[in-house]
Coordinates of C-alpha atoms and ligand atoms in Angstrom, one line a residue:
X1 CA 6.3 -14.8 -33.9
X2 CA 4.1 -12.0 -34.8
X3 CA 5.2 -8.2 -36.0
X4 CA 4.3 -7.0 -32.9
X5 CA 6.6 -8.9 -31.1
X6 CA 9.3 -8.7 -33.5
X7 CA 9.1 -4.8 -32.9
X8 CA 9.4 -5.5 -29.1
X9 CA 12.0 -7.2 -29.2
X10 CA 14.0 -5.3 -31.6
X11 CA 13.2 -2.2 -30.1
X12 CA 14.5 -3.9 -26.6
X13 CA 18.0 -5.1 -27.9
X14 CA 18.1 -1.5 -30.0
X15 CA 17.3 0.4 -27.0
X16 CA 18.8 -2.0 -24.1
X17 CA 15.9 -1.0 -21.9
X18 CA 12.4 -2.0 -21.1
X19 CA 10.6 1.8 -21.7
X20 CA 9.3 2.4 -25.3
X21 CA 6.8 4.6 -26.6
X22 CA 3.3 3.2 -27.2
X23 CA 0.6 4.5 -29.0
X24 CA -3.2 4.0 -28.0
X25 CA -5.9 3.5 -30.3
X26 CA -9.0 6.2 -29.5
X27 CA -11.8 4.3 -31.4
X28 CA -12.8 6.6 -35.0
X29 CA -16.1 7.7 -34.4
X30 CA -17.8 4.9 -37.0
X31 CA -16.5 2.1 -34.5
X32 CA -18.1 4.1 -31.8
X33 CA -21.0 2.0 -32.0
X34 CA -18.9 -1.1 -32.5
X35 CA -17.0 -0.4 -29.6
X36 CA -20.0 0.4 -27.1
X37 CA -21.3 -2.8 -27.9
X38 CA -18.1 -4.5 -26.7
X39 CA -18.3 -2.1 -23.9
X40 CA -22.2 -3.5 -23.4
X41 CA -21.1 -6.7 -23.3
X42 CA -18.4 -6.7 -20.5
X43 CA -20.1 -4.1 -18.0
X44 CA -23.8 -5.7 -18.0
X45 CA -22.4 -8.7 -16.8
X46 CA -20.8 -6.6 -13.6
X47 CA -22.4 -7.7 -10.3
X48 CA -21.9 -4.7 -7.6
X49 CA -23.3 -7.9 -4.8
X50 CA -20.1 -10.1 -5.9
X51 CA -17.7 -7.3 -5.2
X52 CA -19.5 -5.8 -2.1
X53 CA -19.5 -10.1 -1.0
X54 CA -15.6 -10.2 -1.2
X55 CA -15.1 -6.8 0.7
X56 CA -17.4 -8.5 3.8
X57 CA -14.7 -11.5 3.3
X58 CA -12.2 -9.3 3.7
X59 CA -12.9 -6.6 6.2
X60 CA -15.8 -8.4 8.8
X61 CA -14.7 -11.8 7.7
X62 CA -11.0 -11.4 8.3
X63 CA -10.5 -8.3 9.5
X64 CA -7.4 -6.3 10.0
X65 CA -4.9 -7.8 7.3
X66 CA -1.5 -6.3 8.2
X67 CA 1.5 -7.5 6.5
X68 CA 3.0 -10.5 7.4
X69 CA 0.3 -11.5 9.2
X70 CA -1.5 -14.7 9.4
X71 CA -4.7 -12.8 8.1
X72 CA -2.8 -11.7 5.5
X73 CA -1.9 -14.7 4.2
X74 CA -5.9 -16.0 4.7
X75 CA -6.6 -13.0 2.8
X76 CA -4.6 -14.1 -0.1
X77 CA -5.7 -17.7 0.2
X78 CA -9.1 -16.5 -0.2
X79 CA -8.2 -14.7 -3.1
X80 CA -6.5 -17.1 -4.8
X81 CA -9.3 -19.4 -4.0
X82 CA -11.4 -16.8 -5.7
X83 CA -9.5 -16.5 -8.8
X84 CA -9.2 -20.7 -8.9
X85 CA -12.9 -20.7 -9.1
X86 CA -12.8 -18.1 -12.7
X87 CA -10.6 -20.8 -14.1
X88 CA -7.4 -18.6 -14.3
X89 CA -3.7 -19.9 -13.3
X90 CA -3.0 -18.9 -9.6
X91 CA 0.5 -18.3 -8.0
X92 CA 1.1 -17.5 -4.3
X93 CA 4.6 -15.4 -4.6
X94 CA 5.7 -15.7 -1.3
X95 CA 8.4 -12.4 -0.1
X96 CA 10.3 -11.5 2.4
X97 CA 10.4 -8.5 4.5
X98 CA 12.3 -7.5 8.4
X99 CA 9.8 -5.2 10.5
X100 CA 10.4 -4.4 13.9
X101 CA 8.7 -6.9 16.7
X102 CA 8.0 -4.9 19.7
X103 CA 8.8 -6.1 23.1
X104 CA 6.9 -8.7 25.2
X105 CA 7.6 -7.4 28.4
X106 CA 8.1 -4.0 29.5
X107 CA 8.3 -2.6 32.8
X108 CA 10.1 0.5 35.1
X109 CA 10.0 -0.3 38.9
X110 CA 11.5 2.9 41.2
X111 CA 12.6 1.5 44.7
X112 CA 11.3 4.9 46.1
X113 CA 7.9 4.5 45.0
X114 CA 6.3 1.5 46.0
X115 CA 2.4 2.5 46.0
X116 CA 2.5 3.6 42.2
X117 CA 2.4 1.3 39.2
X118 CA 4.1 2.8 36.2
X119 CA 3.0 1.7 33.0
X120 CA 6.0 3.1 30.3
X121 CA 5.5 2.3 26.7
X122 CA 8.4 1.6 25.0
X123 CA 9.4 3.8 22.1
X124 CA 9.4 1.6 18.5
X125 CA 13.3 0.6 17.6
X126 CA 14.0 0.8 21.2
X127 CA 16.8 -1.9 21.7
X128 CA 16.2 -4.7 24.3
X129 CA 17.8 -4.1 28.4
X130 CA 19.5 -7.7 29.5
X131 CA 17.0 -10.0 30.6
X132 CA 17.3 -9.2 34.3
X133 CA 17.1 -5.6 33.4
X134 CA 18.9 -2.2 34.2
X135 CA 19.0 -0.9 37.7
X136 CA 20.4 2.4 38.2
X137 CA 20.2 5.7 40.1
X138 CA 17.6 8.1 37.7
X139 CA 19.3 11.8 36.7
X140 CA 17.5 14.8 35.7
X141 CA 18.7 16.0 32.1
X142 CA 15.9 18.7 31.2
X143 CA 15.0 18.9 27.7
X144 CA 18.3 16.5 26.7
X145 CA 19.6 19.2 24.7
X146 CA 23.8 18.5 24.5
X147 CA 23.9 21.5 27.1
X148 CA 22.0 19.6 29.4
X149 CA 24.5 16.9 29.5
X150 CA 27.5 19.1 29.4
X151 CA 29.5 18.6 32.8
X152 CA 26.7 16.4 33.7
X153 CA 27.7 12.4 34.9
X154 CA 25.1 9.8 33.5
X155 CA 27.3 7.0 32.7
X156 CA 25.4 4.0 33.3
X157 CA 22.7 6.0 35.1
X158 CA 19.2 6.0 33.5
X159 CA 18.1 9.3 32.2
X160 CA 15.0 11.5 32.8
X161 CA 13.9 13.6 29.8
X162 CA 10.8 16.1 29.5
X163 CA 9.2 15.9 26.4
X164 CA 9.6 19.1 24.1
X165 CA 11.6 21.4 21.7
X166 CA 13.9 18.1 20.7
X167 CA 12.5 15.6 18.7
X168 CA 12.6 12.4 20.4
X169 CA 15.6 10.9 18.0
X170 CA 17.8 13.5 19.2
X171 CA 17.3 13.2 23.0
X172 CA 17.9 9.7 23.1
X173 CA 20.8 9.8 20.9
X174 CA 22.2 12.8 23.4
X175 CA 21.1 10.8 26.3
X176 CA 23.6 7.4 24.7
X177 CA 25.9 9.6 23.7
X178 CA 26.4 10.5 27.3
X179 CA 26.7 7.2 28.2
X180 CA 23.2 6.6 29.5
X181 CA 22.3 2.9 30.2
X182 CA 18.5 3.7 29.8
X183 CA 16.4 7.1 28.8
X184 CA 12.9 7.7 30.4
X185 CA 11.0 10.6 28.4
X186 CA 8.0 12.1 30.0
X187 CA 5.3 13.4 28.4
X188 CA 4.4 17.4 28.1
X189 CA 0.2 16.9 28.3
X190 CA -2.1 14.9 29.1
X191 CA -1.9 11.3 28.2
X192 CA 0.3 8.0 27.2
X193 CA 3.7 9.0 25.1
X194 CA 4.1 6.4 22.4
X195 CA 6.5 7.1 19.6
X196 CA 9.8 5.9 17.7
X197 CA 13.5 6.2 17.4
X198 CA 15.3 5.6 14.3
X199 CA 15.5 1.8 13.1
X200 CA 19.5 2.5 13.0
X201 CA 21.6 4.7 15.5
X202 CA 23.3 4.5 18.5
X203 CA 20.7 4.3 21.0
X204 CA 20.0 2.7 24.6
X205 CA 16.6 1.1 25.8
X206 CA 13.8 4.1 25.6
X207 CA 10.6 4.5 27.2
X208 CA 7.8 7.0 27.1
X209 CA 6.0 8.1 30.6
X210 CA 3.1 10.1 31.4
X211 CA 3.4 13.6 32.4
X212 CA 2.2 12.6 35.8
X213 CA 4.8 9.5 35.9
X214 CA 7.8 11.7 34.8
X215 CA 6.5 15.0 37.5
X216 CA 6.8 12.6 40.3
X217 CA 9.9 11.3 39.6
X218 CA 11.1 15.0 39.3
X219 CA 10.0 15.9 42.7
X220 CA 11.8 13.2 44.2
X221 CA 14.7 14.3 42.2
X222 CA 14.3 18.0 43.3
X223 CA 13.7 17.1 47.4
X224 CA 17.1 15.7 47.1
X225 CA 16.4 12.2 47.0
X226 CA 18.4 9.3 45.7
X227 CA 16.0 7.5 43.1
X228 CA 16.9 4.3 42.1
X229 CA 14.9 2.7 39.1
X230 CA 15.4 -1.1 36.9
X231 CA 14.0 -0.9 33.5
X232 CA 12.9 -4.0 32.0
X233 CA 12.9 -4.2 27.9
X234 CA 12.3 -7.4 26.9
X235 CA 11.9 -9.6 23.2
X236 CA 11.5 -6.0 20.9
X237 CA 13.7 -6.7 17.7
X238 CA 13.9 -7.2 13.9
X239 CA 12.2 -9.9 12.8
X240 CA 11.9 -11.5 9.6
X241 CA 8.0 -12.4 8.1
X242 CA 6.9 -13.1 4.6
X243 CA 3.8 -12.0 3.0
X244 CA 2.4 -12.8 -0.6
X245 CA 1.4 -11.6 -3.9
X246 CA -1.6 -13.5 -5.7
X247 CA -1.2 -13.6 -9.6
X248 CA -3.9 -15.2 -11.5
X249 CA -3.0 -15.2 -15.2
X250 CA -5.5 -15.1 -18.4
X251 CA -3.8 -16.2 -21.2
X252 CA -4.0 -14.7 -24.9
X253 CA -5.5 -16.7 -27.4
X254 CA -3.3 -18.9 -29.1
X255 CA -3.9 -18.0 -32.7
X256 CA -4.3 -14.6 -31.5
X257 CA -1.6 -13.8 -29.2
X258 CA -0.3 -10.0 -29.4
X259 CA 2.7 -10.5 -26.9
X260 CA 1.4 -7.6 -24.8
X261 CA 0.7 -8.2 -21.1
X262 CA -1.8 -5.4 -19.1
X263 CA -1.6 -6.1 -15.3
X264 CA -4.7 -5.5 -13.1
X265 CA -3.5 -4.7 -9.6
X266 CA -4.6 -3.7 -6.2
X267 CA -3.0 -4.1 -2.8
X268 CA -4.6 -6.7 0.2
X269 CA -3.4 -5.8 3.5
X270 CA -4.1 -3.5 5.7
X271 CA -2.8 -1.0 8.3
X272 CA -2.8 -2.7 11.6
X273 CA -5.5 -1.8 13.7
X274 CA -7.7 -1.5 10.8
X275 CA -10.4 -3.5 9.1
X276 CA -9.3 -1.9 5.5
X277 CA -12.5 -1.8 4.0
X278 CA -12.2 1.2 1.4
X279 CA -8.3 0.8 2.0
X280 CA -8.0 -1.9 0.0
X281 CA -10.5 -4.4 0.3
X282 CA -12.7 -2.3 -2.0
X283 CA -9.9 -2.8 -4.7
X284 CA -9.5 -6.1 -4.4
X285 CA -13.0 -6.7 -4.6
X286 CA -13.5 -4.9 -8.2
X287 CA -9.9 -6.5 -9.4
X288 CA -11.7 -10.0 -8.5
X289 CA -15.1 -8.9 -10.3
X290 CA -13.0 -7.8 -13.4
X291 CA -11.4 -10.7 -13.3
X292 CA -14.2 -13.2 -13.1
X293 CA -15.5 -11.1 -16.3
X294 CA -12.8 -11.1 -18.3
X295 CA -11.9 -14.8 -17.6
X296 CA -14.5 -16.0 -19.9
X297 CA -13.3 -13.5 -22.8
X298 CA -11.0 -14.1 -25.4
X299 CA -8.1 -12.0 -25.5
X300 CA -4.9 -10.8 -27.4
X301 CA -3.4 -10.0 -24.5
X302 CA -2.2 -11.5 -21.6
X303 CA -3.5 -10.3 -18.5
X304 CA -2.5 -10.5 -15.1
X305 CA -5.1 -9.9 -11.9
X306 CA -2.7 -9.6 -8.8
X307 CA -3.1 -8.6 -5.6
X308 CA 0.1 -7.5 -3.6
X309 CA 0.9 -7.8 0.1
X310 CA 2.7 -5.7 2.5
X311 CA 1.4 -2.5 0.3
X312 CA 1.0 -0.2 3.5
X313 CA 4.7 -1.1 4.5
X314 CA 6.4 0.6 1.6
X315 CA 5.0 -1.1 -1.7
X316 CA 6.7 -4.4 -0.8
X317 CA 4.6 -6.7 -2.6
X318 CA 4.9 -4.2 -5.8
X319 CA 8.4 -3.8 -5.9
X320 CA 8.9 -8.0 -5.3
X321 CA 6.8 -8.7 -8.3
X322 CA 8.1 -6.0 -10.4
X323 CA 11.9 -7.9 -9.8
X324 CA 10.8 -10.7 -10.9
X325 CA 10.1 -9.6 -14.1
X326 CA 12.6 -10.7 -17.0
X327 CA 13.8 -7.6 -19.2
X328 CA 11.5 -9.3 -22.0
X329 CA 7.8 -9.7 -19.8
X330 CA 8.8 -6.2 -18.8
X331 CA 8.8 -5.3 -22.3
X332 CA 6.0 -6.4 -23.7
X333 CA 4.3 -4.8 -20.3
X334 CA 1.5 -2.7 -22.4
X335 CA 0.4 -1.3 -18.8
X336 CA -0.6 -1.5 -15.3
X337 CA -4.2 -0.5 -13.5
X338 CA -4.2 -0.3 -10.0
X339 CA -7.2 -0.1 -7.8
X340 CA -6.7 1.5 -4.5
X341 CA -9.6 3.2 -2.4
X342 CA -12.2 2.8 -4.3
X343 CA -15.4 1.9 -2.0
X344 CA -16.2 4.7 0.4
X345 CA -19.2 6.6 0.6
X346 CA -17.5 9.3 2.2
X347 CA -14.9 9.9 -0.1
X348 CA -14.8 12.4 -3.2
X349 CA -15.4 12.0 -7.4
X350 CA -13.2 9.1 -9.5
X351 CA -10.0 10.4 -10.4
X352 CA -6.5 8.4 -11.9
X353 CA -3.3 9.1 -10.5
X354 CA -0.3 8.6 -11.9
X355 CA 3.5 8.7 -10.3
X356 CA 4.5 11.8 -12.9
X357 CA 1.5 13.2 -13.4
X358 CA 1.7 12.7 -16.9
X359 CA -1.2 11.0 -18.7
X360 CA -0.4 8.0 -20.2
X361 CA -1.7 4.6 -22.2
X362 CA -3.6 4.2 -19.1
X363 CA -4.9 7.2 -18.2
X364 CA -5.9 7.7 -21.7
X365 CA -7.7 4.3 -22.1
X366 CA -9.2 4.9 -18.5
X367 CA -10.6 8.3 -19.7
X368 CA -12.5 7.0 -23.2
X369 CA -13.7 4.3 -21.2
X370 CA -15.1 7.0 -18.4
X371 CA -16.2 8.6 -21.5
X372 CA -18.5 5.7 -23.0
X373 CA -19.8 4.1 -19.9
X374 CA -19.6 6.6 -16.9
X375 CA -18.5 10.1 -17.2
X376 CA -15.4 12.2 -17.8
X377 CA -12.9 11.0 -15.7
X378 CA -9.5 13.8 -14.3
X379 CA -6.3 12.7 -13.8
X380 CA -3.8 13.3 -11.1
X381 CA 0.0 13.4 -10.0
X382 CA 0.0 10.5 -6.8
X383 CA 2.8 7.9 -6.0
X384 CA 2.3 6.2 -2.8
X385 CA 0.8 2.7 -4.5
X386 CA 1.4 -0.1 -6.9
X387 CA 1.5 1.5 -9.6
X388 CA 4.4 3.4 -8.4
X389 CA 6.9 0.4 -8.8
X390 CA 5.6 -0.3 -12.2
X391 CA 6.5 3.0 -13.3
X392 CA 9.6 2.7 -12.1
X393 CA 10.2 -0.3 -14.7
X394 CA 8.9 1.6 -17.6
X395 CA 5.7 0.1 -17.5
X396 CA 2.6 2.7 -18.1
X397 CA 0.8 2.8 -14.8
X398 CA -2.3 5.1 -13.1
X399 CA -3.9 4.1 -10.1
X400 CA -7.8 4.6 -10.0
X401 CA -9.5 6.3 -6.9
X402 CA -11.9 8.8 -5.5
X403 CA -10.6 12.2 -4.1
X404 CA -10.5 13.9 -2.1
X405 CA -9.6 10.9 0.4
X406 CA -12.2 9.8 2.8
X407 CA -11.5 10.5 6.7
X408 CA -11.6 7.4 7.7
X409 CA -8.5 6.4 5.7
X410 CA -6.1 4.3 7.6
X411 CA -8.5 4.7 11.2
X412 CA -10.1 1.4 12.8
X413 CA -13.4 3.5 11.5
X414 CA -12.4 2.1 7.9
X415 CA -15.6 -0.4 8.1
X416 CA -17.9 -2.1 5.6
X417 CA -20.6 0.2 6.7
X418 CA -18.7 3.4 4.7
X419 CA -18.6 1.4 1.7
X420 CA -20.7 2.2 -1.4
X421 CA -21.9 -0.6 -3.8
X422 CA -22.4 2.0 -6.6
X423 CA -18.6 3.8 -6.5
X424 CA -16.9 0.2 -6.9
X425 CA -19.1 -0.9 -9.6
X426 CA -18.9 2.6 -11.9
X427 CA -15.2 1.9 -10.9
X428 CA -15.2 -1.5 -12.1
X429 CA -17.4 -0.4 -15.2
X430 CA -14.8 2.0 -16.5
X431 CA -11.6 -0.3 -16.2
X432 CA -13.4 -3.7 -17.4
X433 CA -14.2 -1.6 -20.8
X434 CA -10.8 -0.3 -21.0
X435 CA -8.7 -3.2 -19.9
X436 CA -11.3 -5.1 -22.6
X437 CA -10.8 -2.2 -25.1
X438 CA -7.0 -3.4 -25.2
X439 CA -7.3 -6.6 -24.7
X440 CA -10.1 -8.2 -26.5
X441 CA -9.4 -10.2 -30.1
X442 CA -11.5 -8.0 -32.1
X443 CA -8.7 -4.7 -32.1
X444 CA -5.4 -4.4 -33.5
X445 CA -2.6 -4.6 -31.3
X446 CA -0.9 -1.4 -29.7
X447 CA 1.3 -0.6 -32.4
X448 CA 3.6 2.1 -32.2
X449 CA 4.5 1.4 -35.7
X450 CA 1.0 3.2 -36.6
X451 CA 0.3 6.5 -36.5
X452 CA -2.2 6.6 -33.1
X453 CA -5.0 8.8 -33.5
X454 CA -5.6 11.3 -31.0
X455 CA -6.5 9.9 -27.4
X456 CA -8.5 11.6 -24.9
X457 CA -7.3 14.1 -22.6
X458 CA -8.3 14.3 -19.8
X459 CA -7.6 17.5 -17.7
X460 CA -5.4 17.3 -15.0
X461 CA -6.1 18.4 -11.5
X462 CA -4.3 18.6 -8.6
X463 CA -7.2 17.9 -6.3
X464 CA -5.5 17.3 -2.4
X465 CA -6.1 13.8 -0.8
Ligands
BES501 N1 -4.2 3.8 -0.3 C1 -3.0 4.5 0.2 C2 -2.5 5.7 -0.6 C3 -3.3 6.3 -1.7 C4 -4.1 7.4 -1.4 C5 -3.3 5.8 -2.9 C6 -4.8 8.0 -2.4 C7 -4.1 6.4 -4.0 C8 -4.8 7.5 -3.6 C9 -1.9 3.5 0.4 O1 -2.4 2.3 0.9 C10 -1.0 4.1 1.4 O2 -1.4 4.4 2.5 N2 0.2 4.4 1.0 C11 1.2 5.0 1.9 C12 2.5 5.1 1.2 C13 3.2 3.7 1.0 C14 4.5 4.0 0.2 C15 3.5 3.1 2.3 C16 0.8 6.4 2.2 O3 0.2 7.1 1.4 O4 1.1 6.9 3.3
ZN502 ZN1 -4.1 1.6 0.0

């Protein structure tokens, strides 16, 4: 066992946590040279045709890759397929997550109105009606305030609702608390009303009308007439899936093996209803790249390339790996660079975020390597990635991006054709020669045992995304 890891490991049973201080090394000035040829060596060898091949896989290959899917899961077999080829170790971590299923078979028939077709959409969390449906007489309630159901009979009755001044939560909560068997909410303007209720609640079946649907139920109502309606809500629930995290791992050399593990991440799903090229196939793209560089190189430090699924549902993949981690891995966790957005033409300049907006082991190495090989980078305060989850285990962390964000983020407009070759290979340029700064042979160790000379700062700035 080595100093280093002796330190790591003392300082883990001393401290009974995973979060030490670590110092980077800023190359002195006469290794500049030294350290630009190392830099030389890695970013020459950068192919900006690869990367921009694997986000076509991704985006106009496979498409939209939302979690759980089955073109998730292609997406991470091509991947790991990817990462087979480079020669590194490959693990599919399979996790799993419950989402809502929306229902099959939706439907409102009104006995009065026979010429009419009404096409409700169900609200997302709404629970299911029995198979054969609800029928029942249709009451007025206004806005669904509690007023508007005070003195006012809807026990098993189905409930009309105009659209305004309550948010939709609270008017079908009123509505069950009434003792509604089913609540129909009308729109206010133009167009379909689509929306949610909370996953958890006491709620009945809910649908969303048109205004035109829910006006001419409302005249009926005010002529005087009896309407009588059967809502159908049929096979919505919570459903179990599993998506997948692909982690390819380079080994240190043996005879030169620091203990210290750097992680290269970036997520590979997408929203649904997108092809996710900047969001993330971009990312995954340069991570593959880097990794097919740096698989040839021989290291000090283990790294590990992963891609996460089931990002854009709340970090899922992330926070799986990061529990798998033993308090020991965790410790010798030097730090974590996550790629996310980092291919669109339309968005802003390269920037690193990080969860506190504090610079830290990565941010610094990030900024001397923008330094030597693109241009002075800024840093950020962002959460809302991978890199969030490391954090959260003590493990230094920054995601790399351009800001401001582009405007196709998270639209069905999200397409290769936004993408730029030249922003995902300066983005691979700057964290091949830092990851390699840490990593390669040649330089010591990150030893907090040695006074670190002083890294780069670079400013922050709290540019909007
Ligand atoms: N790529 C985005 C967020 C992002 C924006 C990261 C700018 C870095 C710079 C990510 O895929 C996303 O959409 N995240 C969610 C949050 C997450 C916790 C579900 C978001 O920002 O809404
Ligand atoms: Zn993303």
């Amino acid at each position: 066992m080595n100093k280093w890891k002796k330190a790591v490991l003392s300082g883990t049973l001393a401290a009974g946590m995973v979060m030490m201080p670590l110092a980077i090394y800023q190359t002195p000035i006469k290794g500049q040279a030294a350290t630009q040829a190392f830099d030389n060596k890695i970013v020459k060898k950068i192919d900006a045709e690869k990367i921009y091949g694997h986000v076509f896989e991704l985006s106009v290959g496979i498409g939209e890759r939302a979690a759980g899917t089955d073109a998730e899961k292609r997406a991470a077999d091509y991947i790991a397929d990817q990462y087979r080829s480079y020669g590194l170790d490959v693990d599919i971590q399979p996790f799993k997550f419950q989402t809502y299923k929306e229902a099959e078979d939706v439907s409102l028939e009104i006995n009065e109105i026979t010429g009419k077709k009404f096409e409700p959409h169900v609200f997302g969390y709404s629970p299911n009606t029995p198979d054969e449906g609800v029928t029942s007489e249709v009451v007025y309630a206004g806005l669904g305030t509690a007023s508007d159901f005070a003195g006012k009979d809807v026990t098993g009755k189905i409930v009309l609702i105009q659209r305004g001044e309550l948010t939709f939560a609270d008017k079908a909560a009123n509505a069950a608390a009434a003792g509604a068997k089913a609540v129909l909410i009308y729109n206010n303007t133009a167009g379909t009303l689509k929306s949610s209720i909370p996953s958890s609640g006491n709620y009945v079946p809910t649908l969303g009308l048109t205004q035109e649907e829910g006006v001419a139920l409302k005249t009926l109502l005010d002529e005087g007439q009896a309407v009588t309606a059967t809502v159908k809500v049929i096979g919505a629930g919570i459903v179990t899936k599993t998506s997948h995290n692909v982690i390819a791992t380079k080994k240190a050399h043996t005879n030169h093996d620091t203990g210290q593990i750097l992680y290269v991440g970036s997520h590979h799903d997408s929203v649904p209803g997108s092809p996710g090229a900047s969001d993330n196939a971009s990312g995954v793209g340069v991570n593959l790249e880097i990794a097919r560089i740096l698989s040839s190189q021989q290291t000090d430090t283990e790294i590990r390339f992963i891609t996460f699924g089931a990002e854009e549902l709340g970090l899922l993949g992330s926070y799986h790996y990061v529990s798998t981690l033993t308090a020991e891995e965790a410790a010798r966790s030097v730090g974590m660079f996550n790629f996310d957005m980092v291919g669109s033409k339309n968005a802003g300049d390269m920037i690193m975020f990080t969860v506190d907006g504090k610079r830290n082991v990565v941010t610094n190495t990030g900024a001397s390597a923008g330094m030597r090989v693109f241009k002075p980078l800024t840093y950020g305060k962002v959460g809302r990635s991978d890199h969030q989850p490391f954090h959260e285990r003590g493990i230094q962390a920054a995601a790399f991006s351009y800001a401001p964000l582009e405007p196709e983020y998270h639209q069905p407009t999200d397409t290769i054709d936004k993408i730029s070759k030249e922003k995902m290979e300066n983005m691979a340029k700057v964290v091949s020669a830092g990851v390699y700064q840490i990593a390669r042979k040649d330089t010591p160790a990150l030893e907090w045992a040695k006074p670190a000379p002083k890294p780069v700062e670079p400013p922050f700035e709290n540019r909007p995304l």
